[in-house]
Coordinates of C-alpha atoms and ligand atoms in Angstrom, one line a residue:
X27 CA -15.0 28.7 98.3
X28 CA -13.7 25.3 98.2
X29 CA -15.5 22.5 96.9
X30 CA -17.2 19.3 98.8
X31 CA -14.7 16.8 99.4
X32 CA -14.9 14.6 96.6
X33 CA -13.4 11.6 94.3
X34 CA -12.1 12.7 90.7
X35 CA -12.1 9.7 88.6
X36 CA -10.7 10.3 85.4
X37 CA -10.9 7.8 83.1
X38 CA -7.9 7.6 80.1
X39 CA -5.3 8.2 83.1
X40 CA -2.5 6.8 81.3
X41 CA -3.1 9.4 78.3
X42 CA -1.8 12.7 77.0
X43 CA -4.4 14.7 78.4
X44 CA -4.1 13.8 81.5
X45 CA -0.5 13.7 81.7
X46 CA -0.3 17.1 80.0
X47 CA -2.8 18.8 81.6
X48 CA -4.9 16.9 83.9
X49 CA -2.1 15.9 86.4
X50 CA -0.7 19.5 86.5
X51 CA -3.7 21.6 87.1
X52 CA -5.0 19.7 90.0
X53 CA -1.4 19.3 91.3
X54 CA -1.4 23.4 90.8
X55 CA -4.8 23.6 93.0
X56 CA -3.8 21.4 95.3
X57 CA -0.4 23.6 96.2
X58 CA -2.4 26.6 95.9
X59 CA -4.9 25.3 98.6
X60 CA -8.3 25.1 96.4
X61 CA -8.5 21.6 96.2
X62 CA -11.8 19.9 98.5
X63 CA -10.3 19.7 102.6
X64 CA -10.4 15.2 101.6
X65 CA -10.4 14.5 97.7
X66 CA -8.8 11.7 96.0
X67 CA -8.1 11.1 92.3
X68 CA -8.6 7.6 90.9
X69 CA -6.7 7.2 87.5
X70 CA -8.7 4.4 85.3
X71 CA -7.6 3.0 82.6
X72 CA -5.9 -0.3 80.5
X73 CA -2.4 0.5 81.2
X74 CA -0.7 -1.7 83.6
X75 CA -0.1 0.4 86.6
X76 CA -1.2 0.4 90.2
X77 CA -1.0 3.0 92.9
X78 CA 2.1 3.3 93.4
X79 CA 3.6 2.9 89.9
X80 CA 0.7 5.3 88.9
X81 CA 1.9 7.9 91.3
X82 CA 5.3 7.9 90.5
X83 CA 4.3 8.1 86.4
X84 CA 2.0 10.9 87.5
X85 CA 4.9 12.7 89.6
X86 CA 7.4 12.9 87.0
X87 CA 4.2 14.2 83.9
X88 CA 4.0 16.5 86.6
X89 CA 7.4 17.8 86.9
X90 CA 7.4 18.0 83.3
X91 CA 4.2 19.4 82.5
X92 CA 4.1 22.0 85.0
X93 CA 3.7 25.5 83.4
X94 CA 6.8 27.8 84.6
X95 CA 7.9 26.1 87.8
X96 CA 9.1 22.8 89.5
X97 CA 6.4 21.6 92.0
X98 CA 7.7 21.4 95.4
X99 CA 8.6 18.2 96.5
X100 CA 7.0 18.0 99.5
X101 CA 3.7 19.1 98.7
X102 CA 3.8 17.1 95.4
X103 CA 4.4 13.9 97.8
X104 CA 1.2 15.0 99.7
X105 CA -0.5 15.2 96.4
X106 CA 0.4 12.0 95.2
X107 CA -0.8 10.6 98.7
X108 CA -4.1 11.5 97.4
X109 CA -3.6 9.5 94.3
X110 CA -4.6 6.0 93.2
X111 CA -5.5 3.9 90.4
X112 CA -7.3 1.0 88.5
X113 CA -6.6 -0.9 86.0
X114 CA -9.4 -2.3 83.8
X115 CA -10.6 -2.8 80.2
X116 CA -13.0 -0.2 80.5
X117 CA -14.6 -1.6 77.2
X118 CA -16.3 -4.3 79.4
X119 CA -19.0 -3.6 81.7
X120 CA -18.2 -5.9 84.3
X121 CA -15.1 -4.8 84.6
X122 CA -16.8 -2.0 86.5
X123 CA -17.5 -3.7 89.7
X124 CA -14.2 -3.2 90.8
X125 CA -14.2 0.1 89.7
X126 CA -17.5 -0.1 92.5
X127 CA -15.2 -1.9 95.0
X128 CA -12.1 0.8 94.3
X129 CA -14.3 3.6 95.5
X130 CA -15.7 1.8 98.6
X131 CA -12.0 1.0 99.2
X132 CA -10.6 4.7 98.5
X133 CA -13.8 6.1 100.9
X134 CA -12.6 3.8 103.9
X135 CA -9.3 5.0 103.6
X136 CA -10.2 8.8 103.5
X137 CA -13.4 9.1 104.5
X138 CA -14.9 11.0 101.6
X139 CA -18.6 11.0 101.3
X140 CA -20.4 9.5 98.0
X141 CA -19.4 12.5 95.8
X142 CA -17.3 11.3 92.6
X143 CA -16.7 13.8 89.2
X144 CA -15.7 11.3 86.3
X145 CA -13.5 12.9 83.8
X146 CA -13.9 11.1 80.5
X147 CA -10.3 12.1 79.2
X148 CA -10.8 9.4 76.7
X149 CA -10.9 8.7 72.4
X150 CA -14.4 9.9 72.1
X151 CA -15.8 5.9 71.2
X152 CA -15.7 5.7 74.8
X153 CA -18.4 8.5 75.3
X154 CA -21.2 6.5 75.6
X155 CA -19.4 2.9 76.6
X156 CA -18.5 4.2 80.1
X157 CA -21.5 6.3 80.9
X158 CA -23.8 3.2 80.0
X159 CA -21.0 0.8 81.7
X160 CA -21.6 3.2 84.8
X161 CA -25.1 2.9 85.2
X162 CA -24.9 -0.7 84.9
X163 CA -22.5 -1.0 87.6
X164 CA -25.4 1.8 89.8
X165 CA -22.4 4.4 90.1
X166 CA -24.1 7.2 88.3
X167 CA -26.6 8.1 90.8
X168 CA -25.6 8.1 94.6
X169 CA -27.2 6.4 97.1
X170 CA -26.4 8.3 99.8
X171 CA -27.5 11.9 98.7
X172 CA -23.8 12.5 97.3
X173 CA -23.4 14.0 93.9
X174 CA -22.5 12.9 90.8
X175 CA -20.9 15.1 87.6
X176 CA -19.4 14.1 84.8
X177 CA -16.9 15.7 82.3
X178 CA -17.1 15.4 78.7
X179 CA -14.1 16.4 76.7
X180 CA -14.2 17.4 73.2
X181 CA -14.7 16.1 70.1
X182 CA -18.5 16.1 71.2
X183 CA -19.5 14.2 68.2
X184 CA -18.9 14.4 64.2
X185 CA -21.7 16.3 63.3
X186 CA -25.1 17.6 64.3
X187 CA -26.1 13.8 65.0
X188 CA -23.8 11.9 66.6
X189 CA -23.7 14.7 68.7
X190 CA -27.6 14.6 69.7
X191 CA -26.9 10.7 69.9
X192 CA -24.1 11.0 72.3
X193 CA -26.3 13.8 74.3
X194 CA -29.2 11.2 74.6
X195 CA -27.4 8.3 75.9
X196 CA -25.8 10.8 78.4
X197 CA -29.5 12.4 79.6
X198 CA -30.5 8.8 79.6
X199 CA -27.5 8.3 82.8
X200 CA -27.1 11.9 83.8
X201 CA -29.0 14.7 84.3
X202 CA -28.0 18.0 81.9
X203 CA -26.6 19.8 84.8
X204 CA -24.3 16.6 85.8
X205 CA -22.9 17.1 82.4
X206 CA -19.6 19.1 82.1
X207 CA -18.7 19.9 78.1
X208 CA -15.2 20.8 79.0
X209 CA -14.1 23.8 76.2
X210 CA -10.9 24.8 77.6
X211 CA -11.1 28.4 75.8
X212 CA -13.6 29.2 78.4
X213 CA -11.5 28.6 80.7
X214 CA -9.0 31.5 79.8
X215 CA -9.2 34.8 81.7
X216 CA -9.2 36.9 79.0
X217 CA -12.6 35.0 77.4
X218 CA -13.9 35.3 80.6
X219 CA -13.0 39.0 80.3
X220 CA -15.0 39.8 77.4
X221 CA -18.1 39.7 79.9
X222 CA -16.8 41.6 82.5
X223 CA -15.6 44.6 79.6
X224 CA -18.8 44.4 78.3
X225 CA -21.4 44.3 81.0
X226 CA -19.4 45.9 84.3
X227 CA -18.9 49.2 81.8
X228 CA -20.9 51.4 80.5
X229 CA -18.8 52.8 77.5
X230 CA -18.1 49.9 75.6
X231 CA -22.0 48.2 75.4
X232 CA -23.3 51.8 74.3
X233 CA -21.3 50.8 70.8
X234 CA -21.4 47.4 70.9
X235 CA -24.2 47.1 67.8
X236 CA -24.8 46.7 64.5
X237 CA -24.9 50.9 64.6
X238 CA -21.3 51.6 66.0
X239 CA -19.2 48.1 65.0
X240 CA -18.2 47.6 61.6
X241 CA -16.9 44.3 61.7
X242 CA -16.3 41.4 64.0
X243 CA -12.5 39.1 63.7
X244 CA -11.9 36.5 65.2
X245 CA -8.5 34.8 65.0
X246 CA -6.6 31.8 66.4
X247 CA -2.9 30.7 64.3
X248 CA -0.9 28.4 65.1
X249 CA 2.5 27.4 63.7
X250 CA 2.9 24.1 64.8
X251 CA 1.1 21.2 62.1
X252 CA -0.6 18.6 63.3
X253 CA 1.8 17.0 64.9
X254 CA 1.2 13.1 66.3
X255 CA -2.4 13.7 66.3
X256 CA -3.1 13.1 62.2
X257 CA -5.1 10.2 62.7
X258 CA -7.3 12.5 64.8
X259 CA -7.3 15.6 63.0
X260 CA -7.8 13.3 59.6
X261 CA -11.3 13.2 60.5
X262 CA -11.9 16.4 62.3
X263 CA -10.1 19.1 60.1
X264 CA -9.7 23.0 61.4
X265 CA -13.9 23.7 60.9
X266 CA -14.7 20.6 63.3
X267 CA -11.3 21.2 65.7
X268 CA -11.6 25.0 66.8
X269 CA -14.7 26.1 64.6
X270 CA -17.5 24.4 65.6
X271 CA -16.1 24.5 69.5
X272 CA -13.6 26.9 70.8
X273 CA -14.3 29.8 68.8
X274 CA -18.0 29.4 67.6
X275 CA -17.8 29.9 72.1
X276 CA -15.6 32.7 71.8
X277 CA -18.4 34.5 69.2
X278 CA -21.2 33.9 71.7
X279 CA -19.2 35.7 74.1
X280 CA -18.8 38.8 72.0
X281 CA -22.4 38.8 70.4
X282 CA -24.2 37.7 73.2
X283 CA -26.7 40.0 74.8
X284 CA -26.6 40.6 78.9
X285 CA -28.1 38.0 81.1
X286 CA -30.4 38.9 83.6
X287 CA -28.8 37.7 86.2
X288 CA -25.3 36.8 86.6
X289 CA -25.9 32.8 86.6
X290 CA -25.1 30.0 84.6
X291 CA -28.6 29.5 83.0
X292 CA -28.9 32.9 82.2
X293 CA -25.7 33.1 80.4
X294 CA -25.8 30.0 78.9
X295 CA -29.7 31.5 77.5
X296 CA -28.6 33.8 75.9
X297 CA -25.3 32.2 74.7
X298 CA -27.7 29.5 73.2
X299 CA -30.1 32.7 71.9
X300 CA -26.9 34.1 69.3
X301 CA -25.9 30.7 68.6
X302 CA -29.4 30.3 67.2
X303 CA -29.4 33.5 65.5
X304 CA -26.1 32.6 63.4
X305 CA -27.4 33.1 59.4
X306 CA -27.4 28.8 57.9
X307 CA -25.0 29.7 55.1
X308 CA -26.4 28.5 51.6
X309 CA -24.2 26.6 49.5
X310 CA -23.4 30.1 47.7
X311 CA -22.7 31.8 50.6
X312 CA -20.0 28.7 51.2
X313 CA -18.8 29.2 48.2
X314 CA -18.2 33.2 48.4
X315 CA -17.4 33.2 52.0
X316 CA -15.5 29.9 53.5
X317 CA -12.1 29.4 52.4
X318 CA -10.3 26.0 53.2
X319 CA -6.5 24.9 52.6
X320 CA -4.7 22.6 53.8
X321 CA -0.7 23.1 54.1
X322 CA 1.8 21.4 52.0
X323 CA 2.3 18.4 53.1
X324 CA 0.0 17.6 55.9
X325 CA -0.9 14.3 53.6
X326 CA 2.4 12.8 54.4
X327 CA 2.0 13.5 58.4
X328 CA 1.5 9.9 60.2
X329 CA -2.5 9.2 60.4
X330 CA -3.0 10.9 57.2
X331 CA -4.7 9.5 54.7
X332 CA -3.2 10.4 51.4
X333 CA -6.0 12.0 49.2
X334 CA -7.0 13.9 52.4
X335 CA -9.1 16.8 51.6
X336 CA -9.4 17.6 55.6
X337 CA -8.8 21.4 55.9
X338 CA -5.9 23.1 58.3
X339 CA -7.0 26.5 57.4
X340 CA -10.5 28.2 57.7
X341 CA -11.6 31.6 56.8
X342 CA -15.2 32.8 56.8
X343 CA -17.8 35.6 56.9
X344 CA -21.1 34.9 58.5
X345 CA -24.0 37.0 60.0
X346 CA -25.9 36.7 62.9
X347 CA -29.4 37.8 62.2
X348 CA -30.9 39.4 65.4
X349 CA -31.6 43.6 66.1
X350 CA -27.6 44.2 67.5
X351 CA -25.9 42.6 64.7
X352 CA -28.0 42.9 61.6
X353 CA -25.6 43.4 58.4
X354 CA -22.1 43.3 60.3
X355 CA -20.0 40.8 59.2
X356 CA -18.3 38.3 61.5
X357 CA -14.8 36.3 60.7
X358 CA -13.5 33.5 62.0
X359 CA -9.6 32.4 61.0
X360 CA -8.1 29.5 62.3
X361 CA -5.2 27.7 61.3
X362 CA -2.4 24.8 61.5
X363 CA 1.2 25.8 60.2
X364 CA 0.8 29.8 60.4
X365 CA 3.0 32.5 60.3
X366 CA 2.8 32.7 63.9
X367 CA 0.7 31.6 66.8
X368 CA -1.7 34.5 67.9
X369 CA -5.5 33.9 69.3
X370 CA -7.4 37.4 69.1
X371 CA -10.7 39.2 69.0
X372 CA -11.0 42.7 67.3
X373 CA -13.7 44.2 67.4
X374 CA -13.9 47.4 64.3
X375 CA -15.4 50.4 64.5
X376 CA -16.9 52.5 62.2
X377 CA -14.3 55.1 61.1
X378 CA -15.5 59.1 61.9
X379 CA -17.7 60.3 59.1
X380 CA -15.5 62.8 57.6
X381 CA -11.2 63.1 56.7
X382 CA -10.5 66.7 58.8
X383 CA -6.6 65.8 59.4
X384 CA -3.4 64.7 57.7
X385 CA -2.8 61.3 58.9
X386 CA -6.1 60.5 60.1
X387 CA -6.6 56.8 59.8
X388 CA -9.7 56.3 57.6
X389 CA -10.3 52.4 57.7
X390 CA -12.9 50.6 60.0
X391 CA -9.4 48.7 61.5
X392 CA -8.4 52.5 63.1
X393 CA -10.4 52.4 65.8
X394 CA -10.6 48.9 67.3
X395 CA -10.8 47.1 70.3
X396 CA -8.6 44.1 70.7
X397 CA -8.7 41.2 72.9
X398 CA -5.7 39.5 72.9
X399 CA -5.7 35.9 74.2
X400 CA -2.1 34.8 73.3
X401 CA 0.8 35.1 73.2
X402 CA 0.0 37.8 75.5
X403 CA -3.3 38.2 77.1
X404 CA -4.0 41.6 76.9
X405 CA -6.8 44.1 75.7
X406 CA -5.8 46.9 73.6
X407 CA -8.2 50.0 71.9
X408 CA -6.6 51.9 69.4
X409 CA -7.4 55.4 68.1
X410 CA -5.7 58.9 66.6
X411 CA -4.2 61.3 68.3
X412 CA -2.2 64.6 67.4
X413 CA 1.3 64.3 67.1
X414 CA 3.0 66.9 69.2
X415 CA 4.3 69.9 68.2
X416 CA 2.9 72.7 65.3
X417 CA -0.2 71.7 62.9
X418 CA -2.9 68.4 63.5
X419 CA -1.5 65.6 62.1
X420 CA -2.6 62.5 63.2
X421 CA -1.0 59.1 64.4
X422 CA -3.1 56.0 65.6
X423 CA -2.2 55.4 69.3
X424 CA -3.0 51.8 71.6
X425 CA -4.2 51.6 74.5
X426 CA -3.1 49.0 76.0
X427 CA -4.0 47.2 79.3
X428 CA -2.2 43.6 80.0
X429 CA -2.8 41.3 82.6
X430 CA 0.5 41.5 84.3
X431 CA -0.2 45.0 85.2
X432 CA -2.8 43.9 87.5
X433 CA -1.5 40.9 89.2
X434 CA 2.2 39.6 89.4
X435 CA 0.5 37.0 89.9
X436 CA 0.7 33.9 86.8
X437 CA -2.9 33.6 85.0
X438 CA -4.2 29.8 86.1
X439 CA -4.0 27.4 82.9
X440 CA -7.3 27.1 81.5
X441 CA -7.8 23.1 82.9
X442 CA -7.4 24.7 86.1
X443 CA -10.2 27.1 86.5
X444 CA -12.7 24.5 84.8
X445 CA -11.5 21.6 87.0
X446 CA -12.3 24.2 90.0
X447 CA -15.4 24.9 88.5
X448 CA -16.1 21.2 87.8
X449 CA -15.9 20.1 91.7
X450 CA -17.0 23.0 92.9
X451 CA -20.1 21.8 90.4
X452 CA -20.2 25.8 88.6
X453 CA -21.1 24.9 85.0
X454 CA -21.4 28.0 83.5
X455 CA -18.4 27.7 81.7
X456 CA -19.4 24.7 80.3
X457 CA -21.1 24.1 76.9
X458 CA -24.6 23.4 77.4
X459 CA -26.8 20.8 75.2
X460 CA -28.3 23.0 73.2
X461 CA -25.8 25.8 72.4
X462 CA -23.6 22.4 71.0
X463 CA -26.6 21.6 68.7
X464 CA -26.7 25.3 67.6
X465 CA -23.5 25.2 66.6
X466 CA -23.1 21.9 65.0
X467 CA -26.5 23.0 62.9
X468 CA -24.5 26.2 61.6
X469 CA -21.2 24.4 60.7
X470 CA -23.1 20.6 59.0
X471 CA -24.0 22.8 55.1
X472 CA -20.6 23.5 55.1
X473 CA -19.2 20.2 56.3
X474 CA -21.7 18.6 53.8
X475 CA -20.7 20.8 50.6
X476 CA -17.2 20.2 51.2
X477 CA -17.8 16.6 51.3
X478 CA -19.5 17.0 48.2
X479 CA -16.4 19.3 46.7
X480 CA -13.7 16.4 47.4
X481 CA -10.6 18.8 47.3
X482 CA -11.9 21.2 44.0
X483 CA -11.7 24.3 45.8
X484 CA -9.3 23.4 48.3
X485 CA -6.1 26.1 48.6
X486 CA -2.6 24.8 49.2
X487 CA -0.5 26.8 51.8
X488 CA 3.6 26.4 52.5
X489 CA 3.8 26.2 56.4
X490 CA 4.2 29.1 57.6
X491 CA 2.7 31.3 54.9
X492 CA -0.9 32.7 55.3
X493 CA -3.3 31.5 53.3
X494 CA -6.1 33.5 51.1
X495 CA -8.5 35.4 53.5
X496 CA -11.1 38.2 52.5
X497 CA -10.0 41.2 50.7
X498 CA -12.0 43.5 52.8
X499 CA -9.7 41.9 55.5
X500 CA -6.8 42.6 53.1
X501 CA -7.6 45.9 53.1
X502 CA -8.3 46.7 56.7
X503 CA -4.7 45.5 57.5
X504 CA -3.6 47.8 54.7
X505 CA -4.9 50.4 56.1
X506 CA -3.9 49.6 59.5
X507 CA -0.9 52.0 60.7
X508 CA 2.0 50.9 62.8
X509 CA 0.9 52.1 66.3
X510 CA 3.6 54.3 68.0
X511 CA 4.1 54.0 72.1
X512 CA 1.1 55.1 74.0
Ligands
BG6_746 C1 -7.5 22.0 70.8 C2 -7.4 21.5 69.4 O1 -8.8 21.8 71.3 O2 -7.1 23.4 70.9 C3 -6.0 21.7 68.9 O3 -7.8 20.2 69.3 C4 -5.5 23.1 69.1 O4 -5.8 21.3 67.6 C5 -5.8 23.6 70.5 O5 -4.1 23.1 68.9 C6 -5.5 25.1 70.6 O6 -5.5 25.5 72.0 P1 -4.7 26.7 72.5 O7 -5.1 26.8 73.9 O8 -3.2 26.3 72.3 O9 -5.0 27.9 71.7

């Protein structure tokens, strides 16, 4: 399916986002034919450019950006014929007449009906400048029975309010299903995955409960710092930056239960329904399960302030209280300045009641299903076997199904499958209202105690050493045995 022929305005043209990824994916879509039959992309934004200076800026992000290949020339030129810009202070509403008078201009040109996505690849300050400088200028509804959609990227807010503030301004201009809350971990394959595994088979969702799992892990590293986004992450820190977004998602996913049909409300319920569910943590459950650090040396990174308490590490334990996961622990690691850079889901199982062979793997870590979403994405189940030959000793095998095997294909970039979905006006990928609340309500006691703790409790990590986590997690990886070849 492709979508409607449209106009993708994205507003913060001229910045990293776009340039990184932005740019790229459509250019990707584009050369791999999903892009709308007409569409243009309007860059907006204060930097001095116009078309044709903004075309040839976005051609050469584009050879650089481009994931694993050059773009062909030709059909990059016939991309960038589909690209134009404006420059305006996009802080001042009237500067959004021409923004009115760009469109007008672009649809005489290429005939595209009244259908424009905004992309709001901006600082988030501008959340709620544009959307109100919009309706001022009447381009948020259409006139003409086109559609309207806008993208929201994240941070969606600083906490539980200003993200309900920001949401009511928007629902004041949009309507909820106009609104795209862009997490681009739902836009990998392997997330998307998890729902497939879980509800297109029967053997996995028979064990998938509190009865059968013994634990929950979920675990995203990464070795670089914070690089030239300190003044950003300074007020964010690891809990706010993947927590509270990416991989609270990522949790929904695996907990969730099966929607009744295979739609975007129905699996945005019932994402919403275990979001809801997750146990508030209590300042001594903070205490006994939430471990923060911050690396050595992250005060002196440019943006920093130089007390900073702001975390790069996170490790906790929390519950969800419904019937399928009553009592099993969940964990959530994330950090700046690791070891290595992994992002992974393992999913423990009990271990078998009783020790009958020599070698037999004992822990709840030796029979476990992992979903792998980097550096490879992959999903693995390990178990024991018998090791050939006389008597039953046991080794712990793996499974192990990756994505190349399937398709030589490459795996689309994540921006690409949620800018599809975007035109194409799919939002089930997309955070929805509530499920954001949900999530800021479960993460604010911890935000607030830490507040209140300054840095007393806060660990110190070298880069590249990994910080304190749980000793039950410890041990599981104690007891984990190096797999042999399957
Ligand atoms: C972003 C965070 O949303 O996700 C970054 O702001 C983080 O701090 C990034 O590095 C991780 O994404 P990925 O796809 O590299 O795992």
């Amino acid at each position: 399916e492709r979508p409607k022929n449209q106009i993708l305005a994205i507003f913060g043209a001229s910045g990293d986002l776009a340039k990184r990824k932005l740019m790229p994916s459509l250019y990707e879509l584009f050369s791999r034919g999903m892009m709308p039959e007409k569409f243009a992309v309007l860059g907006v934004s204060r930097t001095n450019f116009d078309d044709e200076s903004f075309r040839k800026y976005a051609g050469e992000n584009i050879r650089s950006f481009l994931k694993d290949k050059e773009p062909d020339s030709e059909i990059l030129d016939s991309f960038l014929s589909r690209v134009f810009y404006l420059c305006i202070d996009t802080l001042n509403e009237d500067s959004y007449f021409r923004l009115r008078e760009k469109f007008v201009e672009i649809r005489e040109k290429t005939e595209i009906p009244d259908n424009i996505l905004f992309d709001l690849a901006t600082p988030p300050d501008m959340y709620r400048i544009i959307p109100r400088a919009l309706k001022k200028a009447g381009l948020n509804k259409s006139k003409e029975g086109g559609f309207r959609r806008i993208i929201v990227e994240k941070p969606f807010g600083f906490d539980l309010e200003s993200s309900q503030d920001i949401n009511s301004e928007l629902l004041k201009i949009f309507e909820e299903n106009e609104i795209l809350r862009i997490d681009h971990y739902l836009g990998k394959e392997t997330v998307q995955n998890i729902l497939v595994l879980r509800f297109a088979n029967g053997i996995f969702e028979s064990l998938w409960n509190r009865n059968f799992i013994d634990s929950v892990e979920i675990r995203a590293s990464e070795t670089l710092g914070v690089e030239n986004r300190g003044g950003y992450y300074d007020g964010a820190g690891a809990l706010r930056d993947m927590v509270q977004s990416h991989l609270l998602q990522l949790m929904a996913f695996v907990a969730m239960e099966a929607p009744a049909t295979f739609d975007s409300e129905s699996i945005r319920d019932e994402i919403a329904k275990v979001l809801r569910s997750l146990k508030p943590l209590s300042d001594s459950d903070i205490k006994a399960d939430v471990i923060r650090a911050q690396y050595l040396g992250y005060a002196r990174e440019k943006g920093v302030s130089e007390n900073s308490s702001t975390e790069t590490y996170v490790a906790m334990k929390f519950f969800i209280e419904n019937w399928r996961w009553g009592g099993v622990p969940f964990y959530i690691i994330t950090g700046k300045a690791m070891p290595e850079k992994t992002s992974e889901i393992a999913i423990r199982f009990k271990a078998a009641p009783q020790k009958l062979f020599k070698g037999q793997c004992c822990g709840s870590s030796c029979n476990s299903l992992t979903i792998r979403i980097y550096p490879d994405e992959s999903i693995s189940l390990m178990f024991g076997l018998k090791v050939p030959g006389a008597g039953f000793e046991v080794r712990q095998v793996n499974m192990d199904f990756n994505y190349k095997s399937i398709s030589p294909k490459r795996l689309p970039d994540a921006y690409e499958r949620l800018l599809l979905d975007a035109m194409l006006g799919d939002n089930t990928l997309f955070a929805r209202n509530d499920s954001q609340s949900y999530s800021w309500k479960f993460v604010e006691p911890i935000l607030n105690f830490w507040r209140m703790e300054g840095r007393e409790n806060l660990h110190v990590y070298e880069k590249g050493v990994f910080p304190p986590v749980f000793k039950e997690l410890r041990d599981a990886d104690v007891c984990k045995i190096e797999p042999t070849e399957s």
